[in-house]
mmCIF file of C-alpha atoms in Angstrom:
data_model
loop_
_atom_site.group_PDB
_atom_site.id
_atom_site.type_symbol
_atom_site.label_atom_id
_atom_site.label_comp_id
_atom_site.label_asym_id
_atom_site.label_seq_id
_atom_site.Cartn_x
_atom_site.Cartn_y
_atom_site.Cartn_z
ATOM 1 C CA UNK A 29 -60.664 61.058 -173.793
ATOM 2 C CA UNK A 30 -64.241 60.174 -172.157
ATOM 3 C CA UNK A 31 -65.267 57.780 -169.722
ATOM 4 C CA UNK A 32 -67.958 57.064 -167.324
ATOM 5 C CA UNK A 33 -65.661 56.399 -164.460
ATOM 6 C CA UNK A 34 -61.915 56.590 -165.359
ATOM 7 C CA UNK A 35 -59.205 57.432 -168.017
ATOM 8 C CA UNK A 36 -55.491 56.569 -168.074
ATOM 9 C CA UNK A 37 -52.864 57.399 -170.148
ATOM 10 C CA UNK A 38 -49.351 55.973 -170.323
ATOM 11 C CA UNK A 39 -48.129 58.605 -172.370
ATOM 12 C CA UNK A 40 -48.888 62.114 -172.570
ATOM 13 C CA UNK A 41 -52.388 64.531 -173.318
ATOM 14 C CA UNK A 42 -52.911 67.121 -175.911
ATOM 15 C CA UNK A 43 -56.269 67.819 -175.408
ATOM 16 C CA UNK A 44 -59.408 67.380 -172.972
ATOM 17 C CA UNK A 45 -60.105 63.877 -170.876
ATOM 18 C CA UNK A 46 -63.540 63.712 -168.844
ATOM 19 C CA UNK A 47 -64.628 61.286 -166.304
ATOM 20 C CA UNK A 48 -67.146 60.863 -164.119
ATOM 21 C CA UNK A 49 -63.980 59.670 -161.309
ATOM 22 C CA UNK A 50 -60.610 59.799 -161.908
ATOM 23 C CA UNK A 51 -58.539 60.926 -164.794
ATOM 24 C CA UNK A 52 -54.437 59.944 -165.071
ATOM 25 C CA UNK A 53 -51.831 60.591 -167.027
ATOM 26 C CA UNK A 54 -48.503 59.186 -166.489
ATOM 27 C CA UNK A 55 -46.605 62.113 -168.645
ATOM 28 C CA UNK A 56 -47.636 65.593 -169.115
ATOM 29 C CA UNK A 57 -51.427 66.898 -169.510
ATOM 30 C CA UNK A 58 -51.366 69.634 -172.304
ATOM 31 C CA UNK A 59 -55.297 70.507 -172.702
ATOM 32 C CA UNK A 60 -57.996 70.286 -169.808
ATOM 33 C CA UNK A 61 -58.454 67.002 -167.556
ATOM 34 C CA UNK A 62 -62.332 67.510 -165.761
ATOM 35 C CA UNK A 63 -62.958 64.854 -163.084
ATOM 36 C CA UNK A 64 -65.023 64.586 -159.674
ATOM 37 C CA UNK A 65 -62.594 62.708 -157.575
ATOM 38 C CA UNK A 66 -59.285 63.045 -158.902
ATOM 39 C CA UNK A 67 -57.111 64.813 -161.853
ATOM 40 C CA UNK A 68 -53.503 63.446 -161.807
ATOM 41 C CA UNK A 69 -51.346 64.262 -163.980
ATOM 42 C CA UNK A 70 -47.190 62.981 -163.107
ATOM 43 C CA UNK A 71 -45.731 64.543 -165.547
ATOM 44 C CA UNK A 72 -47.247 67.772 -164.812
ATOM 45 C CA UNK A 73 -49.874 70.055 -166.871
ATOM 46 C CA UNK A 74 -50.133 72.988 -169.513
ATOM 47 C CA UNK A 75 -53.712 74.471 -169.050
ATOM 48 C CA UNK A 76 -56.343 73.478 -166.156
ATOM 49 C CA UNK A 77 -57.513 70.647 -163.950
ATOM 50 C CA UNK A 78 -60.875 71.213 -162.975
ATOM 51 C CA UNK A 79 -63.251 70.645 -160.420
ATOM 52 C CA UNK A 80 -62.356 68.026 -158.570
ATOM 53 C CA UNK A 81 -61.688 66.868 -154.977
ATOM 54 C CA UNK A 82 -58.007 66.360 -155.566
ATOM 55 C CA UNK A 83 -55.955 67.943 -158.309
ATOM 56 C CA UNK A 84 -52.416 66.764 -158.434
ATOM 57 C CA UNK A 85 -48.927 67.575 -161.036
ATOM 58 C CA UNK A 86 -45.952 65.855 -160.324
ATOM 59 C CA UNK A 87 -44.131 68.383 -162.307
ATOM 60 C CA UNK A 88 -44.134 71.595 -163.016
ATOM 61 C CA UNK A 89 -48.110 73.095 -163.677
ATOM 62 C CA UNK A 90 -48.594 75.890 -166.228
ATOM 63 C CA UNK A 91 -52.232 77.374 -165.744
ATOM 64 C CA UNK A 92 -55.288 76.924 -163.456
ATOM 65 C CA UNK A 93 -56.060 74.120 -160.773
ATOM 66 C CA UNK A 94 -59.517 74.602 -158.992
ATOM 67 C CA UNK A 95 -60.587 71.891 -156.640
ATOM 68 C CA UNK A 96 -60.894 70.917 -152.869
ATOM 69 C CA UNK A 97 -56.961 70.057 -152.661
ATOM 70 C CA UNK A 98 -54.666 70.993 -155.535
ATOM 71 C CA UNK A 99 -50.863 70.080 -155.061
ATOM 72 C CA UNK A 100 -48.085 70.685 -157.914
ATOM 73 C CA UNK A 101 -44.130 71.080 -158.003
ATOM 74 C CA UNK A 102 -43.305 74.774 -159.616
ATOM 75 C CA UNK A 103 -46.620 76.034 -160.419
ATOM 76 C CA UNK A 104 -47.397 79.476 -162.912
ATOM 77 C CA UNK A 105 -50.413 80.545 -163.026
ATOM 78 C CA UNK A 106 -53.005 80.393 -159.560
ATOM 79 C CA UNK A 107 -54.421 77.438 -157.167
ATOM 80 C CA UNK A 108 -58.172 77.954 -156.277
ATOM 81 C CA UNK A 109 -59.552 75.701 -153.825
ATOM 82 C CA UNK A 110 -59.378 75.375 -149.865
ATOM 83 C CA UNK A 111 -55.659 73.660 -149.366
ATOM 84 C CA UNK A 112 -53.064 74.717 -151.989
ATOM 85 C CA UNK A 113 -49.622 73.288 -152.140
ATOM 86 C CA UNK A 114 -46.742 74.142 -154.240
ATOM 87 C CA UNK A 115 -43.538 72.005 -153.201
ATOM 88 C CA UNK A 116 -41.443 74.009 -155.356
ATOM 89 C CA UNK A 117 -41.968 77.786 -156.883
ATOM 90 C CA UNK A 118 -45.253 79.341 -157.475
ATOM 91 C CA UNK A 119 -45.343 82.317 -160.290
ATOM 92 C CA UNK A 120 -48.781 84.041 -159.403
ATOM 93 C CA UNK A 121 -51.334 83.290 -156.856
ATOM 94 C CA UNK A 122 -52.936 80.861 -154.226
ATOM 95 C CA UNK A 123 -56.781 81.553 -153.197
ATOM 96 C CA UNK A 124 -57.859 79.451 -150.506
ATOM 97 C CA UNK A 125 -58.147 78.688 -146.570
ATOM 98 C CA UNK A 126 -54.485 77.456 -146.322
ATOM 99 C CA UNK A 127 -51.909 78.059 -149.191
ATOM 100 C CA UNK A 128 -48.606 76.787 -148.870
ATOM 101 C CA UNK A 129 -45.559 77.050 -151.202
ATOM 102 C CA UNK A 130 -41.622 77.106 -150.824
ATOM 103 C CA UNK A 131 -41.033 80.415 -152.843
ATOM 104 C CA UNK A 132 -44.014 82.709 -153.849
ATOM 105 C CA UNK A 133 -43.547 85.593 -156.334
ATOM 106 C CA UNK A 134 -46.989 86.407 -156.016
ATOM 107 C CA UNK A 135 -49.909 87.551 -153.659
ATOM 108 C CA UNK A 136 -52.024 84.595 -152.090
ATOM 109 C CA UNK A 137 -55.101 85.297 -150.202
ATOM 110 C CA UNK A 138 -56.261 83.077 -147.574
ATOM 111 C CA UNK A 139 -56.951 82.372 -144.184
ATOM 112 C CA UNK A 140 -53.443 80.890 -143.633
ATOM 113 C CA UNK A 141 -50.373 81.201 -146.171
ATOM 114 C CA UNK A 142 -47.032 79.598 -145.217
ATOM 115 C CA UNK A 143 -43.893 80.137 -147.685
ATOM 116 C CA UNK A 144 -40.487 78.565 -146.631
ATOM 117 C CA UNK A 145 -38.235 81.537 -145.818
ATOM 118 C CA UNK A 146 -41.593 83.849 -145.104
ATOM 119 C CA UNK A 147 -42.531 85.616 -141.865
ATOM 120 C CA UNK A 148 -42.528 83.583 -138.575
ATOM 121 C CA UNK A 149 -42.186 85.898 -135.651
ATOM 122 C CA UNK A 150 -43.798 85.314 -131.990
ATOM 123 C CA UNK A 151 -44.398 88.763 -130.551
ATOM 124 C CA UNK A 152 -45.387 89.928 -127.170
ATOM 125 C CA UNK A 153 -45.915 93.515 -126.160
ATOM 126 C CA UNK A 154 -47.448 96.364 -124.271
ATOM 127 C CA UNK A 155 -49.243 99.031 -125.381
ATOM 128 C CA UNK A 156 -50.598 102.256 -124.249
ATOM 129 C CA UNK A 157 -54.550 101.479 -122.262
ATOM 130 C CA UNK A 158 -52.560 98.657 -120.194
ATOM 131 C CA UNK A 159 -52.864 95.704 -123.149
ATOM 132 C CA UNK A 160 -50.417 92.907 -122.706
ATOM 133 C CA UNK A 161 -50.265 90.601 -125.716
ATOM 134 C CA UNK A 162 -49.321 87.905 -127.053
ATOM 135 C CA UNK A 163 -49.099 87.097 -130.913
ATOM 136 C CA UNK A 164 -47.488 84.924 -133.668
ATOM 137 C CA UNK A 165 -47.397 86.415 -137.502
ATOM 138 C CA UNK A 166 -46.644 84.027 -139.779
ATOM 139 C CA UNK A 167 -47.132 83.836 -144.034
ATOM 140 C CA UNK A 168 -44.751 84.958 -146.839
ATOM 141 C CA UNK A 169 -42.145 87.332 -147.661
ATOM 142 C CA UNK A 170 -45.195 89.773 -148.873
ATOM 143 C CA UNK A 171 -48.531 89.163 -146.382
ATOM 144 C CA UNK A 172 -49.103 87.528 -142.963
ATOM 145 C CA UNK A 173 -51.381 86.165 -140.630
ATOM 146 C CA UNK A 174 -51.567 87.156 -136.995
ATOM 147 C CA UNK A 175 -53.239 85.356 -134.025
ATOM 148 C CA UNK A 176 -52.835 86.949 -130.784
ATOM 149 C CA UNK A 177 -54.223 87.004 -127.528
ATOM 150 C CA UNK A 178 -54.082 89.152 -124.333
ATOM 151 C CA UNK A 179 -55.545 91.100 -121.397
ATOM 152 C CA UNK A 180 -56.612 94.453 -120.765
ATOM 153 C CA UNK A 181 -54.806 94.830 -117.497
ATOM 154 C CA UNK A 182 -55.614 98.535 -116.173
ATOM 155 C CA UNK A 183 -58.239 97.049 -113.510
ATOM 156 C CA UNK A 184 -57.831 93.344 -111.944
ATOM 157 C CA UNK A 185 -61.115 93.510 -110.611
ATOM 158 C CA UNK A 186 -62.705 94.025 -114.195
ATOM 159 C CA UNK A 187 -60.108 91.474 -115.875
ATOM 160 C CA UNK A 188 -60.591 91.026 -119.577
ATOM 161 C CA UNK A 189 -58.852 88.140 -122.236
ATOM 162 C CA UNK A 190 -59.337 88.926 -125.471
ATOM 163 C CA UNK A 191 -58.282 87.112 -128.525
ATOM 164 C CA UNK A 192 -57.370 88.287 -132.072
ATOM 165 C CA UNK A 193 -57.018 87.327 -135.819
ATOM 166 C CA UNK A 194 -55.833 89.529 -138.840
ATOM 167 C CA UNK A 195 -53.439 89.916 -141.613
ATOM 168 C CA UNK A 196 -50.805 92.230 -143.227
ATOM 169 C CA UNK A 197 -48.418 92.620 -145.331
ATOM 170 C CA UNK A 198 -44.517 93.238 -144.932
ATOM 171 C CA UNK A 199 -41.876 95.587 -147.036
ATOM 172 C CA UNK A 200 -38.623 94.843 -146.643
ATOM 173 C CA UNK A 201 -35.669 97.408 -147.650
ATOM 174 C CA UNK A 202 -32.332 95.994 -146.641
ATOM 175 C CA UNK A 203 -32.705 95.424 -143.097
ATOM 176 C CA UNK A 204 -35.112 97.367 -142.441
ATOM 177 C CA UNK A 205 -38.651 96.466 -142.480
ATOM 178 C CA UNK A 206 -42.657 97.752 -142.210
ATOM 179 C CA UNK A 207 -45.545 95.700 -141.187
ATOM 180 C CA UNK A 208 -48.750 97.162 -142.021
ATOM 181 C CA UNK A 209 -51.746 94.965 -140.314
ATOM 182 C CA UNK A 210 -55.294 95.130 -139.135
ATOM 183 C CA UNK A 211 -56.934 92.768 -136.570
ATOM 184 C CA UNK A 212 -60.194 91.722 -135.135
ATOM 185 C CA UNK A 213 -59.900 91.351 -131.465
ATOM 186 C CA UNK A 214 -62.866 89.727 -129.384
ATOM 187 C CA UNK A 215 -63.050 91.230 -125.866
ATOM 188 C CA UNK A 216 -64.497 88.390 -123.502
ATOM 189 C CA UNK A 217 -66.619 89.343 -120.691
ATOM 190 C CA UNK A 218 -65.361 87.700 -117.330
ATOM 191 C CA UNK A 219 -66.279 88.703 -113.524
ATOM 192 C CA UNK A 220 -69.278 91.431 -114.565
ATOM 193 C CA UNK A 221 -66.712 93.236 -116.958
ATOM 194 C CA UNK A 222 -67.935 94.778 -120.616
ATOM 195 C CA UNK A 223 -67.588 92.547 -123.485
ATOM 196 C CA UNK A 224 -66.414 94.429 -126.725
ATOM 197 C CA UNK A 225 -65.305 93.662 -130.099
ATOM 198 C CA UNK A 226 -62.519 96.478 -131.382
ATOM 199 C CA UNK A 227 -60.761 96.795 -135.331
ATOM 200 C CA UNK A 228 -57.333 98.237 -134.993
ATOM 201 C CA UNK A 229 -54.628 98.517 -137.576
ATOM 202 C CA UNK A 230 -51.144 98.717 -136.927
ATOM 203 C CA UNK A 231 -48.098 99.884 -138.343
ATOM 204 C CA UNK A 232 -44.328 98.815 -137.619
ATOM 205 C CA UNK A 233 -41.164 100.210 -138.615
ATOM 206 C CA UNK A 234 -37.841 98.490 -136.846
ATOM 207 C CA UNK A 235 -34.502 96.628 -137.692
ATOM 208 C CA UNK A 236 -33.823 94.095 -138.003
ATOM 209 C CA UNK A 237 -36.144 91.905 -140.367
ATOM 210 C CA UNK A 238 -34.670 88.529 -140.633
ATOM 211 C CA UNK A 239 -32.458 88.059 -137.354
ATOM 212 C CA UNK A 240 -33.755 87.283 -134.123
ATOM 213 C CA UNK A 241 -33.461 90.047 -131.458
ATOM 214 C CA UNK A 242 -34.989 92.829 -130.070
ATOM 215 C CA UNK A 243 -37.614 95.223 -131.987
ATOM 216 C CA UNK A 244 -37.638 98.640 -131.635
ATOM 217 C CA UNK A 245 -40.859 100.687 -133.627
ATOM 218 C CA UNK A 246 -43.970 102.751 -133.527
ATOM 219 C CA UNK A 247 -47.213 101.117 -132.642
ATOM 220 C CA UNK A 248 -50.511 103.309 -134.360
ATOM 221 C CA UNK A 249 -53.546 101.476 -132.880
ATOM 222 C CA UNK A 250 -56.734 102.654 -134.135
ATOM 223 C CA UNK A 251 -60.297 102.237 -132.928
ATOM 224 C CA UNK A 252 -63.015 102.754 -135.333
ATOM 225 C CA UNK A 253 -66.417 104.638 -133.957
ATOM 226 C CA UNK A 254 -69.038 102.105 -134.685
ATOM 227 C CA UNK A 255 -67.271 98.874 -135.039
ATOM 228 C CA UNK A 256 -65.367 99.156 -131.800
ATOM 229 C CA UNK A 257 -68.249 98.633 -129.103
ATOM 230 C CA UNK A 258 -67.333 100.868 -126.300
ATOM 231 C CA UNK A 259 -64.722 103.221 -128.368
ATOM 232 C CA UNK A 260 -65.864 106.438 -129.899
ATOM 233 C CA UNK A 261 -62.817 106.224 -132.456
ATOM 234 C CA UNK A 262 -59.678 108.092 -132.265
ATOM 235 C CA UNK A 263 -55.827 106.664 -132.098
ATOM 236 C CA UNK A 264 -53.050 105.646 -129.762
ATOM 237 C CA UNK A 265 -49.894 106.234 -130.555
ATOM 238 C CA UNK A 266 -47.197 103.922 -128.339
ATOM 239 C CA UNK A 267 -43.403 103.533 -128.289
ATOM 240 C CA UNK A 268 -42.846 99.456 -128.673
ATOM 241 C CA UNK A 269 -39.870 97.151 -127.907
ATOM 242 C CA UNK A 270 -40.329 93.434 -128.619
ATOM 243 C CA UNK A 271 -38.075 90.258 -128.874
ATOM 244 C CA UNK A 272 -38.787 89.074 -132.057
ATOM 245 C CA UNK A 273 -37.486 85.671 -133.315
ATOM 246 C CA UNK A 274 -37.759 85.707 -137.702
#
């Protein structure tokens, strides 16, 4: 099917419709539906829908949607595009700014992935070099974000906030779980103290990993010569307890 601005279809598609708009289908797209504005297909699809603002299946989506905002039931295959959605399962991967599914068996990769059932877990803790902070990892089974915030503490007159982003990614073995993450944390200069910018990874080990309560682990805090302003490298290792609420 071609058109200028729009095509429609009551039925199903085996095949390829282009328009310079909107394509619909009220049954299942089989083939490739191209379209600027919007590919819709209710019945859901078997192959891609392409470049276009909003990329929608109904039903269940076997293949490739790439636009702005893609949205399917059960999808298999990947979303590409800055909002994914998948209100049922999704069998391979979401690449964009915010992914969001029920049930992943897959990797996404974005700035924020959500899965029903995934990590949600506010944090606070003190480390080693008098950092209180403050954080909240949330994102799938398999990889998290983490925003957190804090204050280097050791000297009240030289009081400094920082603020963080990273991700990670989580193995679970019973009850037992490991978080491996790294993070970006901004150092804000306040009251004549040093601004800084410093990359640390972290690793957790503790128990439990879905019931709310208190976490016991290993912290491994790395700064990395270069990249951390006033650090010259090296690692802190710190004993941790945290409530954590999963």
């Amino acid at each position: 099917q071609f058109s200028i601005f729009s095509n429609t279809n009551s039925g199903s598609l085996h095949g390829f419709q282009f328009a310079g708009l909107v394509n619909a289908i009220k049954g299942r797209a089989g083939g490739v539906q191209f379209a600027p504005i919007a590919n819709i297909a209710l019945g859901g699809f078997g192959g891609a829908q392409l470049f276009s603002l909003v990329n929608y299946a109904g039903e269940k989506g076997a293949g490739v949607q790439f636009g702005l905002v893609n949205i399917a039931n059960d999808v298999g295959g990947a979303q590409i595009g800055l909002v994914n959605a998948a209100s049922g399962r999704l069998v391979g991967t979401q690449i964009g700014l915010v992914n969001v599914a029920k049930k992943i068996d897959g990797f996404p990769i974005g700035l924020v992935n959500i899965e029903e059932g995934g990590v949600f877990a506010p944090e606070f803790w003190y480390e080693s070099g008098s950092h209180a902070r403050a954080g909240l990892a949330f994102g799938t089974r398999v990889a998290y974000n983490i925003l957190s915030c804090g204050a280097d503490i050791d000297n009240w007159e030289a009081f400094r906030p920082f603020a963080g982003w990273g991700f990670g990614g989580r193995i679970s073995i019973g009850s037992f779980f490991g978080d491996i993450d790294l993070s970006w944390h901004e150092v804000f200069a306040i009251e004549g103290a040093i601004a800084s910018a410093r990359l640390s990874g972290r690793v957790v080990a503790g128990f439990p990993s879905k019931k709310s309560g208190i976490i016991v682990g290993l912290v491994l805090e790395g700064y990395i010569p270069e990249l951390s302003v006033e650090d010259d490298g090296g690692a802190v290792a710190t004993f941790r307890v945290e409530p954590r609420f999963m």
